[in-house]
Amino acid sequence: MSLKIAFCASNAPVAQSALAGLTRRYGNHAEEGADVIVALGGDGFMLHTMHRTQELEVPVYGMNRGTVGFLMNEYSEHGLEERLAAAEEAVINPLSMRAHRSDGSLHEELAINEVSLLRAGPQAARLAIHVDGKLRMPELVCDGALLATPAGSTAYNYSAHGPILPIGAEVLALTAVAAFRPRRWRGALLPKAAEVTFEVLEHEKRPVMAEADSQSVRDVLRVDIRSEPSVAHRVLFDPGHGLEERLIREQFV
């Protein structure tokens, strides 16, 4: 029996062209009744698709019509049903962010890659870091800090010189961005179940913004972050090209 495939694409012309070609060849089912969702675009569009469809519990298979495409498979119109039938599945739990703002409001977001805090003014941020309710770092002076999942460890975390994490490592990467003090702090590896709180010090003088997969919240006082096991994103990869292999490969380039 043929798979019911739902296609979606970014607004990029190359992605729209791929959408038209694949729809002619395989049809295009509604996402709610599909066996699989095929996302055409780059990593940003893949993250958007995973967030948008998380309630459907349908696996998502990405084909790269963007740039880096770390979360994507190679694009081809041919043999798609066979590739989908043979694909390997990775399950990703996002991070839950609770950002407390200076105006008293609370903003909650989910992040598949990372939650980051970034300075929002000319001066460096001053952050205190708590892990499971215990103060671990009274003061980190930096441009920012982030907590990354294994799936997001090759994204912003890697650019900030954080470690690459195997997909099954059950740990999170806590990484500083341009740390000034302590100058030589290299970050930390934390258990997946850890709850991390960033407390913003001198928030009026040194404003800080928080981001969860590019969803921004300004003027934060405190940000609480933990893994969210109740949400599971199912992502499909061609055999031999799954996240585990990609994470290993990235460490030798």
Coordinates of C-alpha atoms in Angstrom, one line a residue:
M1 CA 0.0 0.0 0.0
S2 CA 1.3 3.4 -0.9
L3 CA 2.4 5.8 1.8
K4 CA 0.2 8.9 2.3
I5 CA 2.7 11.7 2.0
A6 CA 2.1 15.3 3.0
F7 CA 4.5 17.8 1.4
C8 CA 5.3 21.3 2.7
A9 CA 8.0 23.7 1.5
S10 CA 9.7 27.0 2.4
N11 CA 9.0 30.1 0.3
A12 CA 12.4 29.7 -1.5
P13 CA 11.9 29.2 -5.3
V14 CA 14.0 26.0 -5.3
A15 CA 11.8 24.6 -2.6
Q16 CA 8.6 25.6 -4.3
S17 CA 9.8 24.0 -7.5
A18 CA 10.6 20.8 -5.7
L19 CA 7.1 20.9 -4.1
A20 CA 5.4 21.1 -7.5
G21 CA 7.5 18.2 -8.9
L22 CA 7.0 15.9 -6.0
T23 CA 3.2 16.7 -5.8
R24 CA 2.8 15.7 -9.5
R25 CA 4.7 12.5 -8.9
Y26 CA 3.3 11.3 -5.5
G27 CA 0.2 13.5 -4.8
N28 CA -0.1 15.6 -1.6
H29 CA -2.2 14.4 1.3
A30 CA -3.4 16.5 4.2
E31 CA -1.0 16.4 7.1
E32 CA -3.7 15.3 9.6
G33 CA -4.2 11.9 7.8
A34 CA -0.7 11.4 6.4
D35 CA 1.8 8.6 7.2
V36 CA 4.7 11.0 6.9
I37 CA 5.4 14.7 6.4
V38 CA 8.1 15.6 3.9
A39 CA 9.6 19.1 4.5
L40 CA 11.4 20.8 1.7
G41 CA 13.8 23.6 2.7
G42 CA 16.7 24.2 5.1
D43 CA 17.2 23.5 8.8
G44 CA 15.2 26.6 9.8
F45 CA 12.2 25.4 7.9
M46 CA 12.6 21.9 9.3
L47 CA 12.5 23.3 12.8
H48 CA 9.4 25.3 11.9
T49 CA 7.7 22.2 10.5
M50 CA 8.5 20.1 13.6
H51 CA 7.1 22.8 15.9
R52 CA 4.1 23.3 13.8
T53 CA 3.2 19.6 13.5
Q54 CA 4.2 18.4 17.0
E55 CA 0.6 17.6 18.0
L56 CA 0.1 15.3 15.0
E57 CA 2.7 12.6 16.1
V58 CA 3.5 12.1 12.4
P59 CA 7.2 11.6 11.5
V60 CA 8.9 14.3 9.5
Y61 CA 11.4 13.6 6.7
G62 CA 13.4 16.6 5.5
M63 CA 14.9 17.0 2.0
N64 CA 17.5 19.8 1.7
R65 CA 16.5 22.7 -0.5
G66 CA 18.4 25.2 1.7
T67 CA 22.0 25.6 2.7
V68 CA 23.6 23.5 5.5
G69 CA 20.8 21.0 5.9
F70 CA 22.1 19.2 9.0
L71 CA 18.6 17.9 9.8
M72 CA 17.8 17.2 6.2
N73 CA 18.3 14.3 3.7
E74 CA 19.6 14.8 0.2
Y75 CA 17.0 15.9 -2.3
S76 CA 15.8 13.6 -5.1
E77 CA 12.4 13.1 -6.8
H78 CA 13.2 9.4 -7.5
G79 CA 12.4 6.5 -5.2
L80 CA 11.0 8.6 -2.4
E81 CA 8.6 5.9 -1.2
E82 CA 11.4 3.3 -0.9
R83 CA 13.6 5.8 1.0
L84 CA 10.8 6.6 3.4
A85 CA 10.1 2.9 4.0
A86 CA 13.8 2.3 4.8
A87 CA 14.4 5.5 6.8
E88 CA 15.7 5.4 10.4
E89 CA 13.8 7.3 13.1
A90 CA 15.3 9.5 15.8
V91 CA 13.2 10.8 18.6
I92 CA 14.0 14.3 19.9
N93 CA 12.6 15.9 23.1
P94 CA 12.7 19.7 23.1
L95 CA 13.6 22.1 25.9
S96 CA 10.9 23.9 27.7
M97 CA 11.7 27.6 28.4
R98 CA 9.9 29.8 31.0
A99 CA 11.1 33.4 30.6
H100 CA 10.1 35.8 33.4
R101 CA 10.1 39.4 32.1
S102 CA 10.7 42.7 34.0
D103 CA 7.0 43.7 33.4
G104 CA 5.9 40.6 35.4
S105 CA 4.8 38.6 32.4
L106 CA 5.7 35.0 31.8
H107 CA 6.5 33.6 28.3
E108 CA 6.7 29.9 27.6
E109 CA 8.3 28.4 24.5
L110 CA 9.7 25.0 23.3
A111 CA 13.1 24.7 21.7
I112 CA 14.3 21.8 19.6
N113 CA 17.9 23.1 19.3
E114 CA 18.7 25.4 22.2
V115 CA 17.6 28.1 24.5
S116 CA 20.0 31.1 24.6
L117 CA 20.3 34.3 26.6
L118 CA 22.0 37.2 24.8
R119 CA 22.9 40.7 25.9
A120 CA 20.5 43.3 24.5
G121 CA 22.6 46.4 25.1
P122 CA 26.1 47.7 24.8
Q123 CA 27.4 46.1 28.0
A124 CA 28.1 42.5 28.7
A125 CA 25.4 40.5 30.5
R126 CA 25.9 39.3 34.1
L127 CA 24.2 36.0 34.7
A128 CA 24.0 33.7 37.7
I129 CA 23.5 30.0 36.9
H130 CA 21.4 27.6 39.1
V131 CA 21.2 23.8 38.4
D132 CA 18.4 21.9 40.1
G133 CA 17.9 24.8 42.5
K134 CA 21.6 25.0 43.6
L135 CA 23.7 28.1 42.7
R136 CA 26.5 26.8 40.6
M137 CA 28.0 30.0 39.2
P138 CA 27.3 33.3 41.1
E139 CA 28.4 35.5 38.2
L140 CA 29.1 34.8 34.5
V141 CA 30.1 38.0 32.6
C142 CA 29.5 37.3 28.9
D143 CA 27.8 38.1 25.7
G144 CA 25.4 35.3 26.5
A145 CA 24.9 31.7 27.4
L146 CA 22.9 28.8 26.0
L147 CA 21.6 25.3 26.9
A148 CA 21.6 22.9 23.9
T149 CA 20.1 19.5 23.2
P150 CA 22.2 16.9 21.4
A151 CA 20.2 17.6 18.2
G152 CA 21.1 21.3 18.5
S153 CA 24.7 20.8 19.6
T154 CA 26.0 21.4 16.1
A155 CA 24.1 24.6 15.7
Y156 CA 24.7 27.8 17.7
N157 CA 26.3 25.7 20.5
Y158 CA 29.0 24.5 18.2
S159 CA 29.7 28.1 16.9
A160 CA 30.1 29.1 20.5
H161 CA 32.8 26.4 20.9
G162 CA 30.5 24.1 22.8
P163 CA 30.8 20.3 22.5
I164 CA 29.0 18.1 20.0
L165 CA 26.8 15.6 21.7
P166 CA 25.8 12.1 20.4
I167 CA 22.1 11.9 19.9
G168 CA 21.7 9.2 22.6
A169 CA 23.9 10.9 25.2
E170 CA 21.1 11.9 27.5
V171 CA 23.0 15.1 28.4
L172 CA 22.6 18.8 27.7
A173 CA 25.4 21.3 26.8
L174 CA 25.7 24.5 28.8
T175 CA 27.9 26.9 26.9
A176 CA 29.0 30.5 27.4
V177 CA 29.1 33.0 24.5
A178 CA 32.2 35.2 24.6
A179 CA 32.8 34.7 28.3
F180 CA 34.8 37.5 29.9
R181 CA 34.7 36.3 33.5
P182 CA 35.5 33.5 34.4
R183 CA 37.6 33.9 31.3
R184 CA 38.6 30.3 30.9
W185 CA 35.3 28.7 31.7
R186 CA 34.5 26.0 29.1
G187 CA 30.9 25.3 30.0
A188 CA 29.4 22.2 31.4
L189 CA 27.7 18.9 30.5
L190 CA 24.5 18.3 32.5
P191 CA 22.1 15.3 32.8
K192 CA 19.1 15.6 30.5
A193 CA 16.8 15.7 33.5
A194 CA 18.6 18.8 35.0
E195 CA 16.7 22.0 35.5
V196 CA 18.7 25.1 34.7
T197 CA 17.9 28.7 35.8
F198 CA 19.6 31.7 34.4
E199 CA 19.2 34.7 36.7
V200 CA 19.9 38.1 35.1
L201 CA 21.9 40.5 37.3
E202 CA 21.7 44.3 36.9
H203 CA 18.9 43.8 34.4
E204 CA 18.2 47.5 34.0
K205 CA 21.8 48.4 33.3
R206 CA 22.6 45.2 31.3
P207 CA 19.4 44.1 29.6
V208 CA 19.1 40.5 28.3
M209 CA 16.9 38.7 25.8
A210 CA 16.1 35.0 25.6
E211 CA 15.5 32.9 22.5
A212 CA 14.0 29.5 22.0
D213 CA 14.7 28.4 18.5
S214 CA 14.6 32.1 17.3
Q215 CA 11.4 32.9 19.3
S216 CA 12.6 36.0 21.2
V217 CA 11.6 37.4 24.6
R218 CA 13.1 40.7 25.6
D219 CA 13.9 42.2 29.1
V220 CA 14.1 38.9 30.9
L221 CA 14.8 38.6 34.7
R222 CA 15.0 34.9 35.0
V223 CA 14.8 32.0 32.5
D224 CA 14.0 28.4 33.7
I225 CA 14.9 25.6 31.3
R226 CA 14.3 21.8 31.4
S227 CA 13.9 19.0 28.9
E228 CA 10.2 18.3 28.0
P229 CA 9.7 14.5 27.8
S230 CA 6.0 14.8 27.1
V231 CA 6.8 16.2 23.6
A232 CA 8.6 13.8 21.2
H233 CA 9.5 14.8 17.7
R234 CA 10.0 11.9 15.3
V235 CA 12.6 12.7 12.6
L236 CA 13.5 10.3 9.7
F237 CA 16.9 9.9 8.0
D238 CA 18.2 7.8 5.2
P239 CA 20.1 4.7 6.5
G240 CA 23.7 5.5 7.4
H241 CA 23.0 9.2 7.4
G242 CA 21.1 9.6 10.6
L243 CA 21.8 12.2 13.4
E244 CA 24.2 9.8 15.1
E245 CA 26.4 9.5 12.0
R246 CA 26.2 13.2 11.3
L247 CA 27.2 14.2 14.8
I248 CA 30.2 11.9 14.6
R249 CA 31.2 13.2 11.1
E250 CA 31.0 16.8 12.2
Q251 CA 33.8 16.2 14.7
F252 CA 36.3 15.3 12.0
V253 CA 35.9 18.3 9.7

